[in-house]
Amino acid sequence: MQPKLMTGLRVKRTRVKTAKGRIASSTRWISRQLHDPFVLEAKKQGYRARSAFKIIELDEMFHLFSRGKKVVDLGAAPGGWSQVIAKLTCSPKENPTVVALDILPMKPIDGVKVLTMDFMTSEAPKRLKEAAGGAVDVVVSDMAANTTGTPSLDHLRIMNLVEEAFWFATEILKDGGAFVAKVFQGGTEAKLLAEMKKHFKTVKHAKPAASRKESPEEYVVALGFKRP
Ligand SMILES: C[S@@+](CC[C@H](N)C(=O)[O-])C[C@H]1O[C@@H](n2cnc3c(N)ncnc32)[C@H](O)[C@@H]1O
């Protein structure tokens, strides 16, 4: 499904060459950035990352955000998702209702409280709960560890992050709340999926158009949180 705002985009092709005229992997990356309609549109609309369009599309599909909703955004840097979420929830500048966390530093965003820390540390859940000031409506996680080149290991690492994010969500979500997390294709592990189904009314998987076809990522979207 193409996000509405991407309809009709045309991209002028520009050839990028290395000094020797060969296409090296770094030049391939630059070339891809130059030709990627989502990169161009993100720049035009002032988003820090093309990934902003992934959360826009997930919101169009699942109606996750609206004015006043409280949200925790895990793995938030450089801030594309946080920008979108702060806008859609009309999070106030003075008393933000969106909390973003990343291990990497992130430039401030109006309406977003930023925590710079590793989510996998034991103090992260407590710090997030303090920053959110109570239960929240949505927990989103775009966290991804750097890939190692070994697909099975990468899968394990991302699933570890998803699992921790899920258990954290069960501690902080209001009844009826939603949880969205990046997983690898093949979906969520059966055991975790079963846990999710116990805690949420519906659990689905989605791959937004802005998620590169060649990337194995997709998103698990769990709606209607209920304490078992
Ligand atoms: C794909 S990027 C997120 C992009 C972001 N959603 C946006 O729109 O700008 C994944 C992020 O997960 C973060 N991350 C990975 N492991 C983490 C951890 N253990 N704790 C906190 N952040 C982590 C990385 O630092 C990286 O910034």
PDB file of C-alpha atoms and ligand atoms in Angstrom:
ATOM      1  CA  MET A   1       0.000   0.000   0.000  1.00  0.00           C
ATOM      2  CA  GLN A   2       1.446   3.382  -0.994  1.00  0.00           C
ATOM      3  CA  PRO A   3       1.139   6.135   1.632  1.00  0.00           C
ATOM      4  CA  LYS A   4      -1.281   8.794   0.366  1.00  0.00           C
ATOM      5  CA  LEU A   5       1.287  11.525   0.530  1.00  0.00           C
ATOM      6  CA  MET A   6       3.658   9.579  -1.733  1.00  0.00           C
ATOM      7  CA  THR A   7       1.214   9.249  -4.602  1.00  0.00           C
ATOM      8  CA  GLY A   8       2.510  10.451  -7.930  1.00  0.00           C
ATOM      9  CA  LEU A   9       6.106  11.044  -6.860  1.00  0.00           C
ATOM     10  CA  ARG A  10       8.560  11.108  -9.736  1.00  0.00           C
ATOM     11  CA  VAL A  11      12.272  10.677  -9.210  1.00  0.00           C
ATOM     12  CA  LYS A  12      14.950  12.021 -11.520  1.00  0.00           C
ATOM     13  CA  ARG A  13      17.708   9.430 -11.899  1.00  0.00           C
ATOM     14  CA  THR A  14      21.247  10.566 -11.155  1.00  0.00           C
ATOM     15  CA  ARG A  15      24.203   8.271 -11.776  1.00  0.00           C
ATOM     16  CA  VAL A  16      26.754   8.171  -8.968  1.00  0.00           C
ATOM     17  CA  LYS A  17      30.249   6.943  -9.802  1.00  0.00           C
ATOM     18  CA  THR A  18      33.354   6.229  -7.764  1.00  0.00           C
ATOM     19  CA  ALA A  19      36.645   7.813  -8.807  1.00  0.00           C
ATOM     20  CA  LYS A  20      37.363   4.731 -10.914  1.00  0.00           C
ATOM     21  CA  GLY A  21      33.898   4.665 -12.398  1.00  0.00           C
ATOM     22  CA  ARG A  22      32.932   1.554 -10.470  1.00  0.00           C
ATOM     23  CA  ILE A  23      29.824   1.346  -8.307  1.00  0.00           C
ATOM     24  CA  ALA A  24      31.133   0.542  -4.826  1.00  0.00           C
ATOM     25  CA  SER A  25      28.854  -0.302  -1.912  1.00  0.00           C
ATOM     26  CA  SER A  26      29.116   3.202  -0.380  1.00  0.00           C
ATOM     27  CA  THR A  27      28.293   4.752  -3.749  1.00  0.00           C
ATOM     28  CA  ARG A  28      25.412   2.322  -4.115  1.00  0.00           C
ATOM     29  CA  TRP A  29      24.111   3.658  -0.800  1.00  0.00           C
ATOM     30  CA  ILE A  30      24.450   7.289  -2.006  1.00  0.00           C
ATOM     31  CA  SER A  31      22.796   6.408  -5.300  1.00  0.00           C
ATOM     32  CA  ARG A  32      19.930   4.722  -3.488  1.00  0.00           C
ATOM     33  CA  GLN A  33      19.482   7.776  -1.250  1.00  0.00           C
ATOM     34  CA  LEU A  34      19.424  10.091  -4.301  1.00  0.00           C
ATOM     35  CA  HIS A  35      16.787   8.017  -6.065  1.00  0.00           C
ATOM     36  CA  ASP A  36      14.649   7.041  -3.112  1.00  0.00           C
ATOM     37  CA  PRO A  37      11.324   8.929  -3.225  1.00  0.00           C
ATOM     38  CA  PHE A  38      10.881   8.486   0.531  1.00  0.00           C
ATOM     39  CA  VAL A  39      14.280  10.108   1.229  1.00  0.00           C
ATOM     40  CA  LEU A  40      13.400  13.026  -1.045  1.00  0.00           C
ATOM     41  CA  GLU A  41       9.948  13.436   0.442  1.00  0.00           C
ATOM     42  CA  ALA A  42      11.303  13.219   4.019  1.00  0.00           C
ATOM     43  CA  LYS A  43      13.696  16.060   3.193  1.00  0.00           C
ATOM     44  CA  LYS A  44      10.880  18.106   1.659  1.00  0.00           C
ATOM     45  CA  GLN A  45       8.580  17.605   4.649  1.00  0.00           C
ATOM     46  CA  GLY A  46      11.314  18.202   7.250  1.00  0.00           C
ATOM     47  CA  TYR A  47      11.489  14.648   8.595  1.00  0.00           C
ATOM     48  CA  ARG A  48      14.818  13.452   9.922  1.00  0.00           C
ATOM     49  CA  ALA A  49      14.487   9.983   8.428  1.00  0.00           C
ATOM     50  CA  ARG A  50      12.614   8.246   5.608  1.00  0.00           C
ATOM     51  CA  SER A  51      11.313   5.887   8.269  1.00  0.00           C
ATOM     52  CA  ALA A  52       8.821   8.636   9.204  1.00  0.00           C
ATOM     53  CA  PHE A  53       6.671   7.311   6.332  1.00  0.00           C
ATOM     54  CA  LYS A  54       6.600   3.825   7.850  1.00  0.00           C
ATOM     55  CA  ILE A  55       4.861   5.069  10.995  1.00  0.00           C
ATOM     56  CA  ILE A  56       2.599   7.378   8.943  1.00  0.00           C
ATOM     57  CA  GLU A  57       1.464   4.360   6.953  1.00  0.00           C
ATOM     58  CA  LEU A  58       1.069   2.134  10.016  1.00  0.00           C
ATOM     59  CA  ASP A  59      -1.068   4.880  11.542  1.00  0.00           C
ATOM     60  CA  GLU A  60      -3.181   5.078   8.374  1.00  0.00           C
ATOM     61  CA  MET A  61      -3.711   1.317   8.548  1.00  0.00           C
ATOM     62  CA  PHE A  62      -4.319   0.898  12.283  1.00  0.00           C
ATOM     63  CA  HIS A  63      -5.349   4.376  13.623  1.00  0.00           C
ATOM     64  CA  LEU A  64      -2.764   4.349  16.367  1.00  0.00           C
ATOM     65  CA  PHE A  65      -2.395   8.042  17.195  1.00  0.00           C
ATOM     66  CA  SER A  66      -4.755  10.912  17.905  1.00  0.00           C
ATOM     67  CA  ARG A  67      -4.729  14.127  19.930  1.00  0.00           C
ATOM     68  CA  GLY A  68      -3.752  13.619  23.575  1.00  0.00           C
ATOM     69  CA  LYS A  69      -2.489  10.035  23.291  1.00  0.00           C
ATOM     70  CA  LYS A  70       0.557   9.218  25.411  1.00  0.00           C
ATOM     71  CA  VAL A  71       3.295   7.352  23.565  1.00  0.00           C
ATOM     72  CA  VAL A  72       6.680   5.728  24.242  1.00  0.00           C
ATOM     73  CA  ASP A  73       8.979   5.503  21.203  1.00  0.00           C
ATOM     74  CA  LEU A  74      11.848   2.989  21.631  1.00  0.00           C
ATOM     75  CA  GLY A  75      14.892   3.133  19.349  1.00  0.00           C
ATOM     76  CA  ALA A  76      13.864   6.615  18.320  1.00  0.00           C
ATOM     77  CA  ALA A  77      17.019   8.194  16.851  1.00  0.00           C
ATOM     78  CA  PRO A  78      17.383  10.218  14.686  1.00  0.00           C
ATOM     79  CA  GLY A  79      13.729  11.034  15.415  1.00  0.00           C
ATOM     80  CA  GLY A  80      11.570  10.496  12.308  1.00  0.00           C
ATOM     81  CA  TRP A  81       8.902   8.482  14.153  1.00  0.00           C
ATOM     82  CA  SER A  82       8.954  10.851  17.139  1.00  0.00           C
ATOM     83  CA  GLN A  83       8.384  13.840  14.836  1.00  0.00           C
ATOM     84  CA  VAL A  84       5.326  12.176  13.289  1.00  0.00           C
ATOM     85  CA  ILE A  85       3.930  10.935  16.614  1.00  0.00           C
ATOM     86  CA  ALA A  86       4.367  14.315  18.358  1.00  0.00           C
ATOM     87  CA  LYS A  87       2.495  15.949  15.472  1.00  0.00           C
ATOM     88  CA  LEU A  88      -0.350  13.411  15.326  1.00  0.00           C
ATOM     89  CA  THR A  89      -0.899  13.441  19.102  1.00  0.00           C
ATOM     90  CA  CYS A  90      -0.469  17.260  19.336  1.00  0.00           C
ATOM     91  CA  SER A  91       2.024  16.678  22.149  1.00  0.00           C
ATOM     92  CA  PRO A  92       2.578  19.982  23.973  1.00  0.00           C
ATOM     93  CA  LYS A  93       6.027  21.567  23.945  1.00  0.00           C
ATOM     94  CA  GLU A  94       5.955  22.410  27.670  1.00  0.00           C
ATOM     95  CA  ASN A  95       4.686  19.070  28.980  1.00  0.00           C
ATOM     96  CA  PRO A  96       5.333  16.444  26.290  1.00  0.00           C
ATOM     97  CA  THR A  97       3.194  13.316  26.146  1.00  0.00           C
ATOM     98  CA  VAL A  98       5.692  11.510  23.905  1.00  0.00           C
ATOM     99  CA  VAL A  99       8.803   9.895  25.424  1.00  0.00           C
ATOM    100  CA  ALA A 100      11.587   8.804  23.081  1.00  0.00           C
ATOM    101  CA  LEU A 101      14.527   6.587  24.021  1.00  0.00           C
ATOM    102  CA  ASP A 102      17.652   5.658  22.113  1.00  0.00           C
ATOM    103  CA  ILE A 103      21.138   4.519  22.956  1.00  0.00           C
ATOM    104  CA  LEU A 104      22.344   7.229  20.558  1.00  0.00           C
ATOM    105  CA  PRO A 105      21.955  10.937  21.262  1.00  0.00           C
ATOM    106  CA  MET A 106      19.128  12.643  19.426  1.00  0.00           C
ATOM    107  CA  LYS A 107      18.532  16.330  18.701  1.00  0.00           C
ATOM    108  CA  PRO A 108      15.553  17.772  20.645  1.00  0.00           C
ATOM    109  CA  ILE A 109      12.054  17.695  19.105  1.00  0.00           C
ATOM    110  CA  ASP A 110       9.189  19.899  20.309  1.00  0.00           C
ATOM    111  CA  GLY A 111       6.688  17.806  22.251  1.00  0.00           C
ATOM    112  CA  VAL A 112       9.134  14.934  22.869  1.00  0.00           C
ATOM    113  CA  LYS A 113      11.030  14.022  26.062  1.00  0.00           C
ATOM    114  CA  VAL A 114      14.260  12.321  25.044  1.00  0.00           C
ATOM    115  CA  LEU A 115      16.122   9.718  27.116  1.00  0.00           C
ATOM    116  CA  THR A 116      19.566   8.685  25.945  1.00  0.00           C
ATOM    117  CA  MET A 117      20.236   5.211  27.285  1.00  0.00           C
ATOM    118  CA  ASP A 118      20.396   1.514  26.436  1.00  0.00           C
ATOM    119  CA  PHE A 119      16.890   0.035  26.647  1.00  0.00           C
ATOM    120  CA  MET A 120      18.377  -3.314  27.697  1.00  0.00           C
ATOM    121  CA  THR A 121      19.752  -1.912  30.954  1.00  0.00           C
ATOM    122  CA  SER A 122      17.788  -2.685  34.114  1.00  0.00           C
ATOM    123  CA  GLU A 123      17.051   0.973  34.917  1.00  0.00           C
ATOM    124  CA  ALA A 124      15.508   1.767  31.484  1.00  0.00           C
ATOM    125  CA  PRO A 125      11.895   0.689  32.289  1.00  0.00           C
ATOM    126  CA  LYS A 126      11.877   2.730  35.511  1.00  0.00           C
ATOM    127  CA  ARG A 127      13.275   5.826  33.788  1.00  0.00           C
ATOM    128  CA  LEU A 128      10.717   5.486  30.986  1.00  0.00           C
ATOM    129  CA  LYS A 129       7.821   5.155  33.456  1.00  0.00           C
ATOM    130  CA  GLU A 130       9.003   8.228  35.343  1.00  0.00           C
ATOM    131  CA  ALA A 131       9.337  10.229  32.126  1.00  0.00           C
ATOM    132  CA  ALA A 132       5.883   9.124  30.917  1.00  0.00           C
ATOM    133  CA  GLY A 133       4.354   9.929  34.322  1.00  0.00           C
ATOM    134  CA  GLY A 134       1.967   6.954  34.289  1.00  0.00           C
ATOM    135  CA  ALA A 135       0.330   4.566  31.873  1.00  0.00           C
ATOM    136  CA  VAL A 136       0.499   5.241  28.111  1.00  0.00           C
ATOM    137  CA  ASP A 137      -1.726   4.531  25.099  1.00  0.00           C
ATOM    138  CA  VAL A 138       0.900   3.257  22.656  1.00  0.00           C
ATOM    139  CA  VAL A 139       4.400   1.751  22.814  1.00  0.00           C
ATOM    140  CA  VAL A 140       6.288   1.654  19.534  1.00  0.00           C
ATOM    141  CA  SER A 141       9.694   0.096  18.937  1.00  0.00           C
ATOM    142  CA  ASP A 142      11.786   0.534  15.808  1.00  0.00           C
ATOM    143  CA  MET A 143      14.844  -0.756  17.676  1.00  0.00           C
ATOM    144  CA  ALA A 144      17.328  -2.677  15.599  1.00  0.00           C
ATOM    145  CA  ALA A 145      20.797  -3.800  16.589  1.00  0.00           C
ATOM    146  CA  ASN A 146      23.541  -3.343  13.991  1.00  0.00           C
ATOM    147  CA  THR A 147      23.470  -6.301  11.619  1.00  0.00           C
ATOM    148  CA  THR A 148      26.316  -8.803  11.861  1.00  0.00           C
ATOM    149  CA  GLY A 149      25.949 -10.341   8.404  1.00  0.00           C
ATOM    150  CA  THR A 150      24.820 -13.614  10.003  1.00  0.00           C
ATOM    151  CA  PRO A 151      21.046 -13.704   9.470  1.00  0.00           C
ATOM    152  CA  SER A 152      20.322 -16.178  12.282  1.00  0.00           C
ATOM    153  CA  LEU A 153      22.273 -14.086  14.807  1.00  0.00           C
ATOM    154  CA  ASP A 154      20.647 -10.848  13.580  1.00  0.00           C
ATOM    155  CA  HIS A 155      17.253 -12.488  13.959  1.00  0.00           C
ATOM    156  CA  LEU A 156      18.024 -13.512  17.544  1.00  0.00           C
ATOM    157  CA  ARG A 157      19.291 -10.028  18.429  1.00  0.00           C
ATOM    158  CA  ILE A 158      16.215  -8.261  17.064  1.00  0.00           C
ATOM    159  CA  MET A 159      13.864 -10.782  18.683  1.00  0.00           C
ATOM    160  CA  ASN A 160      15.559 -10.169  22.013  1.00  0.00           C
ATOM    161  CA  LEU A 161      14.833  -6.426  21.667  1.00  0.00           C
ATOM    162  CA  VAL A 162      11.220  -7.096  20.606  1.00  0.00           C
ATOM    163  CA  GLU A 163      10.639  -9.435  23.515  1.00  0.00           C
ATOM    164  CA  GLU A 164      11.963  -6.917  26.057  1.00  0.00           C
ATOM    165  CA  ALA A 165       9.913  -4.139  24.421  1.00  0.00           C
ATOM    166  CA  PHE A 166       6.794  -6.331  24.598  1.00  0.00           C
ATOM    167  CA  TRP A 167       7.191  -7.108  28.317  1.00  0.00           C
ATOM    168  CA  PHE A 168       7.836  -3.439  28.997  1.00  0.00           C
ATOM    169  CA  ALA A 169       4.654  -2.583  27.051  1.00  0.00           C
ATOM    170  CA  THR A 170       2.629  -4.956  29.234  1.00  0.00           C
ATOM    171  CA  GLU A 171       3.841  -3.010  32.289  1.00  0.00           C
ATOM    172  CA  ILE A 172       3.096   0.493  31.008  1.00  0.00           C
ATOM    173  CA  LEU A 173       0.104   0.231  28.624  1.00  0.00           C
ATOM    174  CA  LYS A 174      -3.403   1.376  29.526  1.00  0.00           C
ATOM    175  CA  ASP A 175      -6.236  -1.060  28.853  1.00  0.00           C
ATOM    176  CA  GLY A 176      -7.051  -0.909  25.159  1.00  0.00           C
ATOM    177  CA  GLY A 177      -3.511   0.289  24.327  1.00  0.00           C
ATOM    178  CA  ALA A 178      -1.383  -0.654  21.309  1.00  0.00           C
ATOM    179  CA  PHE A 179       2.097  -2.079  20.745  1.00  0.00           C
ATOM    180  CA  VAL A 180       4.052  -1.831  17.470  1.00  0.00           C
ATOM    181  CA  ALA A 181       7.508  -3.348  16.962  1.00  0.00           C
ATOM    182  CA  LYS A 182       9.958  -4.055  14.191  1.00  0.00           C
ATOM    183  CA  VAL A 183      10.507  -7.774  13.653  1.00  0.00           C
ATOM    184  CA  PHE A 184      12.159  -9.796  10.910  1.00  0.00           C
ATOM    185  CA  GLN A 185      10.191 -11.441   8.135  1.00  0.00           C
ATOM    186  CA  GLY A 186       8.912 -14.791   9.098  1.00  0.00           C
ATOM    187  CA  GLY A 187       7.159 -12.706  11.745  1.00  0.00           C
ATOM    188  CA  THR A 188       7.214 -12.905  15.464  1.00  0.00           C
ATOM    189  CA  GLU A 189       8.488 -16.070  17.124  1.00  0.00           C
ATOM    190  CA  ALA A 190       5.657 -18.481  17.924  1.00  0.00           C
ATOM    191  CA  LYS A 191       6.143 -18.298  21.699  1.00  0.00           C
ATOM    192  CA  LEU A 192       6.167 -14.505  21.774  1.00  0.00           C
ATOM    193  CA  LEU A 193       3.234 -14.361  19.364  1.00  0.00           C
ATOM    194  CA  ALA A 194       1.246 -16.595  21.709  1.00  0.00           C
ATOM    195  CA  GLU A 195       2.044 -14.250  24.628  1.00  0.00           C
ATOM    196  CA  MET A 196       0.994 -11.258  22.527  1.00  0.00           C
ATOM    197  CA  LYS A 197      -2.310 -12.921  21.687  1.00  0.00           C
ATOM    198  CA  LYS A 198      -2.939 -13.443  25.403  1.00  0.00           C
ATOM    199  CA  HIS A 199      -2.436  -9.742  26.093  1.00  0.00           C
ATOM    200  CA  PHE A 200      -4.020  -8.119  22.998  1.00  0.00           C
ATOM    201  CA  LYS A 201      -7.329  -8.444  21.196  1.00  0.00           C
ATOM    202  CA  THR A 202      -5.690  -8.546  17.744  1.00  0.00           C
ATOM    203  CA  VAL A 203      -2.127  -9.153  16.541  1.00  0.00           C
ATOM    204  CA  LYS A 204      -1.172  -8.524  12.908  1.00  0.00           C
ATOM    205  CA  HIS A 205       1.941  -8.119  10.787  1.00  0.00           C
ATOM    206  CA  ALA A 206       2.458  -5.334   8.215  1.00  0.00           C
ATOM    207  CA  LYS A 207       5.180  -4.213   5.849  1.00  0.00           C
ATOM    208  CA  PRO A 208       4.748  -0.529   4.939  1.00  0.00           C
ATOM    209  CA  ALA A 209       5.684   0.633   1.439  1.00  0.00           C
ATOM    210  CA  ALA A 210       8.523   2.725   2.888  1.00  0.00           C
ATOM    211  CA  SER A 211      10.151  -0.436   4.227  1.00  0.00           C
ATOM    212  CA  ARG A 212      12.619  -1.451   1.522  1.00  0.00           C
ATOM    213  CA  LYS A 213      11.577  -4.566  -0.354  1.00  0.00           C
ATOM    214  CA  GLU A 214      15.011  -6.115   0.077  1.00  0.00           C
ATOM    215  CA  SER A 215      14.915  -5.539   3.836  1.00  0.00           C
ATOM    216  CA  PRO A 216      13.683  -8.480   5.918  1.00  0.00           C
ATOM    217  CA  GLU A 217      11.992  -6.116   8.383  1.00  0.00           C
ATOM    218  CA  GLU A 218       8.270  -5.925   8.984  1.00  0.00           C
ATOM    219  CA  TYR A 219       6.168  -4.765  11.915  1.00  0.00           C
ATOM    220  CA  VAL A 220       4.024  -6.574  14.433  1.00  0.00           C
ATOM    221  CA  VAL A 221       0.995  -4.493  15.440  1.00  0.00           C
ATOM    222  CA  ALA A 222      -0.913  -5.543  18.558  1.00  0.00           C
ATOM    223  CA  LEU A 223      -4.155  -3.720  19.384  1.00  0.00           C
ATOM    224  CA  GLY A 224      -6.557  -3.718  22.320  1.00  0.00           C
ATOM    225  CA  PHE A 225      -4.292  -4.426  25.313  1.00  0.00           C
ATOM    226  CA  LYS A 226      -5.943  -6.432  28.056  1.00  0.00           C
ATOM    227  CA  ARG A 227      -4.378  -7.720  31.242  1.00  0.00           C
ATOM    228  CA  PRO A 228      -4.763 -11.509  31.279  1.00  0.00           C
TER     229      PRO A 228
HETATM  230  C1  LIG B   1      16.071   2.051  12.538  1.00  0.00           C
HETATM  231  S1  LIG B   1      16.693   3.076  13.790  1.00  0.00           S
HETATM  232  C2  LIG B   1      15.270   3.931  14.344  1.00  0.00           C
HETATM  233  C3  LIG B   1      14.802   5.028  13.410  1.00  0.00           C
HETATM  234  C4  LIG B   1      13.720   5.871  14.045  1.00  0.00           C
HETATM  235  N1  LIG B   1      12.471   5.128  14.209  1.00  0.00           N
HETATM  236  C5  LIG B   1      13.417   7.105  13.230  1.00  0.00           C
HETATM  237  O1  LIG B   1      12.346   7.189  12.609  1.00  0.00           O
HETATM  238  O2  LIG B   1      14.251   8.002  13.201  1.00  0.00           O
HETATM  239  C6  LIG B   1      16.971   1.932  15.081  1.00  0.00           C
HETATM  240  C7  LIG B   1      17.463   2.566  16.374  1.00  0.00           C
HETATM  241  O3  LIG B   1      17.453   1.587  17.410  1.00  0.00           O
HETATM  242  C8  LIG B   1      18.441   1.983  18.332  1.00  0.00           C
HETATM  243  N2  LIG B   1      18.741   0.903  19.257  1.00  0.00           N
HETATM  244  C9  LIG B   1      19.219  -0.335  18.980  1.00  0.00           C
HETATM  245  N3  LIG B   1      19.426  -1.033  20.105  1.00  0.00           N
HETATM  246  C10 LIG B   1      19.033  -0.226  21.133  1.00  0.00           C
HETATM  247  C11 LIG B   1      19.015  -0.373  22.553  1.00  0.00           C
HETATM  248  N4  LIG B   1      19.429  -1.503  23.131  1.00  0.00           N
HETATM  249  N5  LIG B   1      18.574   0.650  23.298  1.00  0.00           N
HETATM  250  C12 LIG B   1      18.172   1.793  22.714  1.00  0.00           C
HETATM  251  N6  LIG B   1      18.171   2.008  21.369  1.00  0.00           N
HETATM  252  C13 LIG B   1      18.612   1.004  20.597  1.00  0.00           C
HETATM  253  C14 LIG B   1      19.600   2.374  17.445  1.00  0.00           C
HETATM  254  O4  LIG B   1      20.512   3.184  18.139  1.00  0.00           O
HETATM  255  C15 LIG B   1      18.888   3.100  16.304  1.00  0.00           C
HETATM  256  O5  LIG B   1      18.905   4.491  16.479  1.00  0.00           O
END
